Amino acid sequence: MKKIIYLPQRTHYPKIFLFTVFCMIFISGYCQNELPAIKIKLQTVAKNLTSPVGLMAPEDGSARIFVIEQSGKIKIIKNGVVLPVPFLTVTDKLDGLNIAYSEKGLLGLAFHPEYKTNGRFFIYYSAPFGSGYDHKGILAEYKVSAINPDVADDKETIIMEIPQPESNHNGGCLVFGPDGYLYIGLGDGGGAGDKHGANGNAQDLNSLLGKILRIDVDAERPYKIPPGNPFANTNDVKKEIYAYGLRNPWRFSFDRATGKLFCADVGQNKWEEIDIIEKGKNYGWRIMEGDHCFNPESGCNSDGLIGPVSEYDHGTGISVCGGYVYRGKLFPALTGNYIFGDWSGKLFYLKQDVGKNWNRGDIIVEGRKSNDTGLKINSMGMDEAGEIYLVTQQLFGPRSKTGAIYKIVF
């Protein structure tokens, strides 16, 4: 129940007093978002890409950035130029994308922490699958060519195959953590409302869907369960699970300084959220959407569930897109703030206050009146130097050639 504060019957109050009381009453609402807007510029890095959905940079000192195209290619931007020959092409392995809108495709890329010496990298994509499933998610390993560092060897080693009952909510984010393990984000299997199974996939510990997984790709082939995984010693559950209760984790990242894992989880009907992921924790879906009951619509049991550090409703955005804690050099005042976006084109940042709460503010591109960039933000990326990029396109579809990459500058 919301606490009600009764004021003495007086006619006039100092403005600062009224504002303080307002914040006490609505501490979970607007006052948390009263941060000044940050003004930025966008520097065009590349155009005419085909539906780009991700950008990564290996820690190999090359200053290259790698762009994932949903339709099955990974392209390199080197010295400001998109190289004409793709780094890797897996188009012929993908489930059909010849439709106006699709969440399937080539969705994830992660370079091994020792990529500079071992040349290993991992991708996640959607492949055809029968037996009543819509498709299957594939986690696969590749290696760079021994001859040309700008081209990959086409030999594939499949690490995991994950049956997907629907076409949407596929996740696909891949990130190596500071512990050296590979983290994999998977959506709840799609449809609406996570209706597969008795309690939905996200709450089912016998399903990999609706989870963030953690595996060791170094100790054994195809992989080993890290001994520190929360369910590593529990029977009758998926031991790969690191955290659960997620709807569609669309991009997560580790803060380079603190190691905290920030995750954007796309909402259903009303709420978008940012979570800080911790081992073994349950982030609520489908019981809750953000901090609000979803199934059931009211009176849900939230005991043991972890709420978001920030959320916003669909009057503010449409589909959250995870970003990065800023650790670059161009704008030191922004260091430690989490920059993220929304598919609608809006940009935000989170700043932690002295009470450890994360408050939200707008990021406004030079020349615009609001935090709406006028772009469709598919994803975000970070280079070796810690600078942040927007991965965008103008028109719908997995084969749209309107994709563009922009670097955030100040």
Coordinates of C-alpha atoms in Angstrom, one line a residue:
M1 CA 0.0 0.0 0.0
K2 CA 1.3 3.5 -0.9
K3 CA 2.1 5.5 2.2
I4 CA 0.1 8.7 2.5
I5 CA 1.6 11.8 4.0
Y6 CA -0.9 14.3 5.4
L7 CA 0.1 18.0 5.5
P8 CA -1.0 20.5 8.1
Q9 CA -3.8 22.8 7.0
R10 CA -1.8 25.8 5.9
T11 CA -2.3 28.0 2.9
H12 CA 1.3 28.5 1.8
Y13 CA 4.4 26.3 1.8
P14 CA 7.9 27.0 0.6
K15 CA 8.5 25.6 -2.8
I16 CA 11.4 23.5 -1.7
F17 CA 9.3 22.0 1.0
L18 CA 6.5 21.1 -1.4
F19 CA 9.0 19.5 -3.8
T20 CA 10.5 17.4 -1.1
V21 CA 7.1 16.2 0.0
F22 CA 6.2 15.4 -3.6
C23 CA 9.3 13.3 -4.0
M24 CA 8.6 11.5 -0.7
I25 CA 5.1 10.5 -2.0
F26 CA 6.2 9.7 -5.6
I27 CA 9.7 8.4 -4.9
S28 CA 9.2 5.5 -7.4
G29 CA 8.0 7.8 -10.1
Y30 CA 8.9 11.1 -11.7
C31 CA 11.3 12.4 -9.2
Q32 CA 13.7 9.5 -9.9
N33 CA 13.9 10.8 -13.5
E34 CA 14.7 14.4 -12.8
L35 CA 18.2 14.4 -14.3
P36 CA 19.5 17.0 -16.7
A37 CA 19.5 16.1 -20.3
I38 CA 22.9 15.3 -21.9
K39 CA 23.7 16.8 -25.3
I40 CA 25.6 14.7 -27.8
K41 CA 26.6 14.6 -31.4
L42 CA 26.4 11.6 -33.7
Q43 CA 29.3 10.9 -36.1
T44 CA 28.5 8.8 -39.1
V45 CA 30.7 5.7 -39.3
A46 CA 29.1 3.6 -42.0
K47 CA 25.9 3.5 -44.1
N48 CA 24.1 1.2 -46.5
L49 CA 24.4 -1.8 -44.2
T50 CA 21.7 -4.5 -44.3
S51 CA 19.7 -4.5 -41.1
P52 CA 22.6 -4.3 -38.7
V53 CA 21.7 -5.7 -35.2
G54 CA 25.0 -5.7 -33.4
L55 CA 28.5 -4.2 -33.1
M56 CA 31.5 -5.7 -31.4
A57 CA 35.3 -5.1 -31.1
P58 CA 37.8 -7.7 -30.3
E59 CA 40.5 -6.8 -27.8
D60 CA 43.4 -7.3 -30.2
G61 CA 44.7 -3.8 -30.7
S62 CA 43.5 -3.6 -34.3
A63 CA 40.9 -0.8 -33.7
R64 CA 38.5 -2.7 -36.0
I65 CA 34.8 -2.9 -35.3
F66 CA 32.7 -5.8 -36.5
V67 CA 29.0 -5.3 -37.5
I68 CA 26.4 -8.1 -37.4
E69 CA 23.9 -8.0 -40.3
Q70 CA 20.7 -9.9 -39.4
S71 CA 20.6 -11.5 -42.9
G72 CA 23.8 -13.5 -42.1
K73 CA 26.9 -11.5 -42.7
I74 CA 29.6 -10.0 -40.3
K75 CA 31.3 -7.0 -41.8
I76 CA 34.5 -5.2 -40.7
I77 CA 34.8 -1.5 -40.5
K78 CA 38.6 -0.8 -40.7
N79 CA 40.1 2.7 -40.8
G80 CA 36.6 4.1 -41.3
V81 CA 35.8 1.9 -44.3
V82 CA 33.5 -1.1 -44.6
L83 CA 35.6 -3.8 -46.1
P84 CA 34.1 -5.2 -49.3
V85 CA 34.6 -8.9 -48.3
P86 CA 32.6 -10.0 -45.3
F87 CA 34.4 -11.4 -42.3
L88 CA 31.9 -14.3 -42.2
T89 CA 28.8 -15.2 -44.1
V90 CA 26.2 -17.7 -42.8
T91 CA 23.2 -16.6 -44.8
D92 CA 22.6 -20.1 -46.2
K93 CA 22.3 -21.5 -42.6
L94 CA 19.5 -19.2 -41.5
D95 CA 15.8 -19.8 -41.2
G96 CA 13.8 -17.9 -43.9
L97 CA 13.9 -14.2 -43.6
N98 CA 11.9 -13.3 -46.7
I99 CA 9.2 -11.5 -44.8
A100 CA 8.6 -7.8 -43.9
Y101 CA 9.4 -8.3 -40.2
S102 CA 11.4 -11.0 -38.4
E103 CA 13.3 -11.4 -35.1
K104 CA 15.2 -14.3 -36.4
G105 CA 18.6 -14.2 -38.2
L106 CA 22.2 -13.8 -37.2
L107 CA 21.8 -12.2 -33.8
G108 CA 25.0 -12.5 -31.7
L109 CA 28.8 -12.4 -31.8
A110 CA 31.4 -12.6 -29.1
F111 CA 35.2 -12.7 -29.4
H112 CA 37.1 -15.0 -27.1
P113 CA 39.1 -13.0 -24.5
E114 CA 42.3 -14.5 -26.0
Y115 CA 41.2 -13.8 -29.6
K116 CA 44.4 -12.0 -30.4
T117 CA 46.3 -15.3 -29.9
N118 CA 43.7 -18.1 -30.5
G119 CA 41.4 -16.5 -33.1
R120 CA 38.3 -18.0 -31.6
F121 CA 34.9 -16.4 -31.8
F122 CA 31.3 -17.4 -31.3
I123 CA 28.0 -16.6 -33.1
Y124 CA 24.3 -17.1 -32.4
Y125 CA 21.8 -17.6 -35.2
S126 CA 18.4 -18.9 -36.1
A127 CA 18.4 -22.2 -38.2
P128 CA 15.5 -24.3 -39.7
F129 CA 14.1 -27.0 -37.5
G130 CA 11.2 -29.5 -37.8
S131 CA 9.4 -31.6 -35.2
G132 CA 6.8 -28.9 -34.4
Y133 CA 9.2 -26.2 -33.6
D134 CA 9.5 -22.9 -35.5
H135 CA 13.3 -23.0 -35.6
K136 CA 16.3 -23.7 -33.5
G137 CA 18.9 -21.3 -32.0
I138 CA 22.5 -22.3 -32.8
L139 CA 25.5 -21.3 -30.8
A140 CA 28.5 -22.0 -32.9
E141 CA 32.3 -21.5 -32.8
Y142 CA 34.5 -20.3 -35.6
K143 CA 38.1 -19.2 -36.0
V144 CA 39.8 -16.5 -37.9
S145 CA 41.7 -17.5 -41.0
A146 CA 45.4 -18.2 -40.5
I147 CA 46.1 -16.3 -43.7
N148 CA 44.0 -13.1 -43.5
P149 CA 42.9 -11.6 -40.2
D150 CA 40.0 -9.8 -41.9
V151 CA 38.4 -13.1 -43.0
A152 CA 37.2 -16.1 -40.9
D153 CA 37.6 -19.7 -41.6
D154 CA 34.3 -21.2 -42.6
K155 CA 34.6 -24.4 -40.5
E156 CA 31.8 -24.4 -37.9
T157 CA 31.7 -26.2 -34.6
I158 CA 28.2 -26.3 -33.1
I159 CA 28.3 -25.8 -29.3
M160 CA 24.5 -25.7 -28.5
E161 CA 21.2 -26.2 -30.3
I162 CA 18.1 -24.7 -28.6
P163 CA 14.6 -25.6 -30.0
Q164 CA 12.5 -22.4 -30.3
P165 CA 8.7 -22.8 -30.4
E166 CA 7.9 -19.4 -31.9
S167 CA 9.6 -17.0 -34.3
N168 CA 10.1 -14.1 -31.8
H169 CA 11.8 -13.4 -28.5
N170 CA 15.1 -15.1 -29.5
G171 CA 17.6 -13.0 -27.6
G172 CA 20.9 -14.1 -29.0
C173 CA 23.3 -11.8 -27.1
L174 CA 26.7 -13.3 -26.4
V175 CA 29.2 -11.8 -24.0
F176 CA 32.3 -13.1 -22.3
G177 CA 32.4 -12.1 -18.7
P178 CA 35.3 -10.9 -16.6
D179 CA 35.4 -14.5 -15.3
G180 CA 36.3 -15.8 -18.8
Y181 CA 33.0 -17.6 -19.2
L182 CA 30.5 -17.2 -22.1
Y183 CA 27.1 -15.6 -21.2
I184 CA 24.2 -16.3 -23.5
G185 CA 20.9 -14.4 -23.5
L186 CA 17.7 -16.3 -24.5
G187 CA 14.2 -15.1 -24.8
D188 CA 11.2 -16.9 -23.4
G189 CA 10.4 -18.8 -26.7
G190 CA 8.1 -16.2 -28.1
G191 CA 4.4 -15.8 -28.7
A192 CA 2.8 -13.5 -26.2
G193 CA 2.6 -13.8 -22.5
D194 CA 5.1 -16.8 -22.2
K195 CA 2.3 -19.3 -22.5
H196 CA 4.4 -22.4 -23.2
G197 CA 4.4 -24.9 -20.3
A198 CA 2.5 -24.7 -17.1
N199 CA 4.2 -21.6 -15.7
G200 CA 5.9 -20.3 -18.8
N201 CA 9.5 -21.0 -20.0
A202 CA 11.1 -18.1 -18.1
Q203 CA 10.1 -19.6 -14.7
D204 CA 10.8 -23.2 -15.7
L205 CA 14.3 -24.3 -14.6
N206 CA 14.0 -27.3 -16.9
S207 CA 14.0 -24.9 -19.9
L208 CA 16.9 -22.8 -21.3
L209 CA 14.5 -20.2 -22.5
G210 CA 13.9 -16.9 -20.7
K211 CA 17.3 -17.2 -19.2
I212 CA 20.9 -15.9 -19.2
L213 CA 23.2 -18.9 -19.4
R214 CA 26.8 -19.3 -18.5
I215 CA 29.1 -21.9 -19.9
D216 CA 32.9 -22.7 -20.0
V217 CA 34.0 -23.1 -23.6
D218 CA 37.6 -23.7 -22.7
A219 CA 37.7 -26.6 -20.3
E220 CA 35.9 -29.2 -22.5
R221 CA 34.2 -29.7 -25.8
P222 CA 31.6 -28.6 -26.6
Y223 CA 31.5 -26.9 -23.2
K224 CA 31.5 -27.4 -19.5
I225 CA 29.2 -26.2 -16.7
P226 CA 31.2 -23.7 -14.6
P227 CA 31.3 -25.1 -11.0
G228 CA 30.0 -21.7 -9.7
N229 CA 26.8 -21.8 -11.6
P230 CA 23.8 -21.5 -9.2
F231 CA 22.3 -24.9 -10.2
A232 CA 25.5 -26.7 -11.0
N233 CA 24.9 -29.3 -8.3
T234 CA 21.1 -29.4 -8.5
N235 CA 19.3 -32.3 -10.1
D236 CA 16.5 -32.0 -12.7
V237 CA 17.3 -28.5 -13.7
K238 CA 19.3 -27.0 -16.6
K239 CA 22.8 -26.5 -15.1
E240 CA 23.7 -23.8 -17.7
I241 CA 21.3 -21.3 -16.1
Y242 CA 22.9 -18.3 -14.5
A243 CA 19.8 -16.1 -14.0
Y244 CA 16.1 -16.5 -15.0
G245 CA 12.7 -14.9 -15.3
L246 CA 13.5 -12.9 -18.4
R247 CA 11.2 -12.2 -21.3
N248 CA 13.6 -11.1 -24.1
P249 CA 17.0 -9.9 -23.0
W250 CA 17.9 -7.7 -25.9
R251 CA 21.6 -6.8 -25.2
F252 CA 23.5 -7.0 -22.0
S253 CA 27.0 -5.9 -21.1
F254 CA 29.4 -5.9 -18.2
D255 CA 30.7 -2.7 -16.8
R256 CA 34.4 -2.8 -17.5
A257 CA 35.2 -1.2 -14.1
T258 CA 32.8 -2.9 -11.6
G259 CA 31.9 -6.2 -13.4
K260 CA 28.2 -5.5 -13.0
L261 CA 26.0 -7.1 -15.6
F262 CA 23.4 -4.7 -17.1
C263 CA 20.6 -6.2 -19.1
A264 CA 17.7 -4.7 -21.0
D265 CA 14.6 -6.9 -20.9
V266 CA 12.0 -6.1 -23.5
G267 CA 8.5 -5.8 -22.1
Q268 CA 5.1 -7.2 -23.1
N269 CA 2.2 -4.7 -23.0
K270 CA 3.3 -1.8 -20.8
W271 CA 6.7 -1.8 -19.3
E272 CA 10.4 -1.8 -20.4
E273 CA 13.1 -2.5 -17.9
I274 CA 16.8 -2.5 -17.1
D275 CA 18.1 -5.1 -14.7
I276 CA 21.4 -5.7 -13.0
I277 CA 21.8 -9.4 -13.3
E278 CA 23.2 -11.5 -10.4
K279 CA 23.8 -15.2 -10.1
G280 CA 20.8 -17.4 -9.4
K281 CA 18.3 -14.5 -9.2
N282 CA 14.8 -14.6 -10.6
Y283 CA 13.8 -11.4 -12.5
G284 CA 10.1 -12.0 -12.4
W285 CA 8.7 -12.7 -15.9
R286 CA 5.9 -13.9 -16.5
I287 CA 4.7 -13.2 -13.0
M288 CA 5.7 -9.6 -13.3
E289 CA 6.4 -7.2 -16.1
G290 CA 8.9 -4.7 -14.7
D291 CA 7.7 -3.9 -11.2
H292 CA 4.1 -4.7 -12.0
C293 CA 1.9 -7.8 -11.8
F294 CA 1.4 -9.5 -15.2
N295 CA 0.2 -13.1 -14.5
P296 CA -2.0 -12.7 -12.5
E297 CA -2.8 -9.1 -13.3
S298 CA -3.1 -8.2 -9.7
G299 CA -2.2 -9.7 -6.3
C300 CA 0.8 -11.6 -7.7
N301 CA 3.4 -13.1 -5.3
S302 CA 6.6 -11.1 -5.8
D303 CA 8.5 -12.9 -3.0
G304 CA 12.0 -13.7 -4.1
L305 CA 11.7 -11.8 -7.4
I306 CA 14.2 -9.1 -8.3
G307 CA 12.8 -5.9 -9.7
P308 CA 14.4 -3.7 -12.3
V309 CA 16.8 -0.8 -11.4
S310 CA 14.9 1.3 -14.0
E311 CA 11.7 1.0 -16.0
Y312 CA 9.5 3.1 -18.3
D313 CA 6.0 2.6 -19.8
H314 CA 5.0 2.5 -23.4
G315 CA 4.2 6.2 -23.4
T316 CA 8.0 6.7 -23.2
G317 CA 9.3 4.0 -25.4
I318 CA 8.4 0.8 -27.3
S319 CA 11.2 -1.8 -27.0
V320 CA 14.2 -1.3 -24.8
C321 CA 17.7 -1.8 -26.2
G322 CA 20.6 -2.5 -23.8
G323 CA 23.7 -0.4 -23.9
Y324 CA 26.9 0.1 -21.9
V325 CA 28.3 1.8 -18.8
Y326 CA 30.5 4.6 -20.2
R327 CA 34.2 4.1 -19.7
G328 CA 35.5 6.1 -22.7
K329 CA 37.8 9.2 -22.9
L330 CA 35.7 11.6 -24.9
F331 CA 33.3 12.7 -22.1
P332 CA 34.8 12.0 -18.6
A333 CA 31.7 13.6 -16.9
L334 CA 29.7 10.7 -18.2
T335 CA 32.0 8.0 -16.7
G336 CA 30.1 5.4 -14.7
N337 CA 26.7 6.2 -16.3
Y338 CA 24.8 3.6 -18.2
I339 CA 23.8 4.6 -21.8
F340 CA 21.0 2.8 -23.5
G341 CA 18.2 3.3 -26.0
D342 CA 14.9 2.2 -27.3
W343 CA 13.9 0.9 -30.7
S344 CA 11.7 3.9 -31.1
G345 CA 14.8 6.0 -31.4
K346 CA 15.1 7.4 -28.0
L347 CA 18.3 7.6 -25.9
F348 CA 18.6 7.6 -22.2
Y349 CA 21.2 7.3 -19.4
L350 CA 21.1 6.0 -15.9
K351 CA 23.1 7.7 -13.1
Q352 CA 23.4 6.2 -9.6
D353 CA 22.8 8.5 -6.7
V354 CA 24.2 8.5 -3.2
G355 CA 21.4 6.1 -2.1
K356 CA 22.5 3.6 -4.8
N357 CA 19.3 4.2 -6.8
W358 CA 19.6 4.5 -10.6
N359 CA 17.9 7.6 -12.0
R360 CA 17.1 8.1 -15.6
G361 CA 17.8 11.1 -17.8
D362 CA 17.5 11.9 -21.5
I363 CA 20.3 12.1 -24.1
I364 CA 19.6 14.6 -26.9
V365 CA 21.3 14.7 -30.2
E366 CA 22.5 18.1 -31.4
G367 CA 19.8 19.8 -33.5
R368 CA 16.9 17.9 -32.0
K369 CA 14.4 19.1 -29.4
S370 CA 13.9 15.8 -27.6
N371 CA 15.8 12.5 -26.9
D372 CA 14.2 11.0 -30.1
T373 CA 17.1 10.5 -32.6
G374 CA 14.8 9.9 -35.5
L375 CA 16.4 6.5 -36.0
K376 CA 15.4 2.9 -35.4
I377 CA 17.9 1.8 -32.8
N378 CA 18.5 -1.9 -33.3
S379 CA 21.4 -2.2 -31.0
M380 CA 24.4 -0.5 -29.4
G381 CA 28.1 -1.3 -29.4
M382 CA 31.4 -0.4 -27.8
D383 CA 34.9 -0.2 -29.3
E384 CA 38.2 -1.1 -27.6
A385 CA 38.6 2.5 -26.3
G386 CA 35.2 2.3 -24.5
E387 CA 33.4 4.7 -26.9
I388 CA 29.7 3.9 -27.7
Y389 CA 28.0 3.4 -31.1
L390 CA 24.4 3.3 -32.3
V391 CA 23.4 0.5 -34.6
T392 CA 20.4 1.7 -36.6
Q393 CA 18.2 1.4 -39.7
Q394 CA 15.6 3.6 -41.3
L395 CA 13.1 1.0 -42.8
F396 CA 11.6 -2.2 -41.5
G397 CA 12.8 -5.7 -42.4
P398 CA 15.7 -8.1 -42.0
R399 CA 16.9 -7.2 -45.5
S400 CA 16.7 -3.5 -45.4
K401 CA 19.7 -1.7 -46.9
T402 CA 19.1 1.4 -44.8
G403 CA 21.4 0.4 -41.9
A404 CA 23.8 2.9 -40.5
I405 CA 26.4 3.0 -37.6
Y406 CA 26.9 6.2 -35.6
K407 CA 29.5 7.0 -33.0
I408 CA 28.4 9.1 -30.0
V409 CA 30.7 12.1 -29.7
F410 CA 30.5 15.3 -27.6

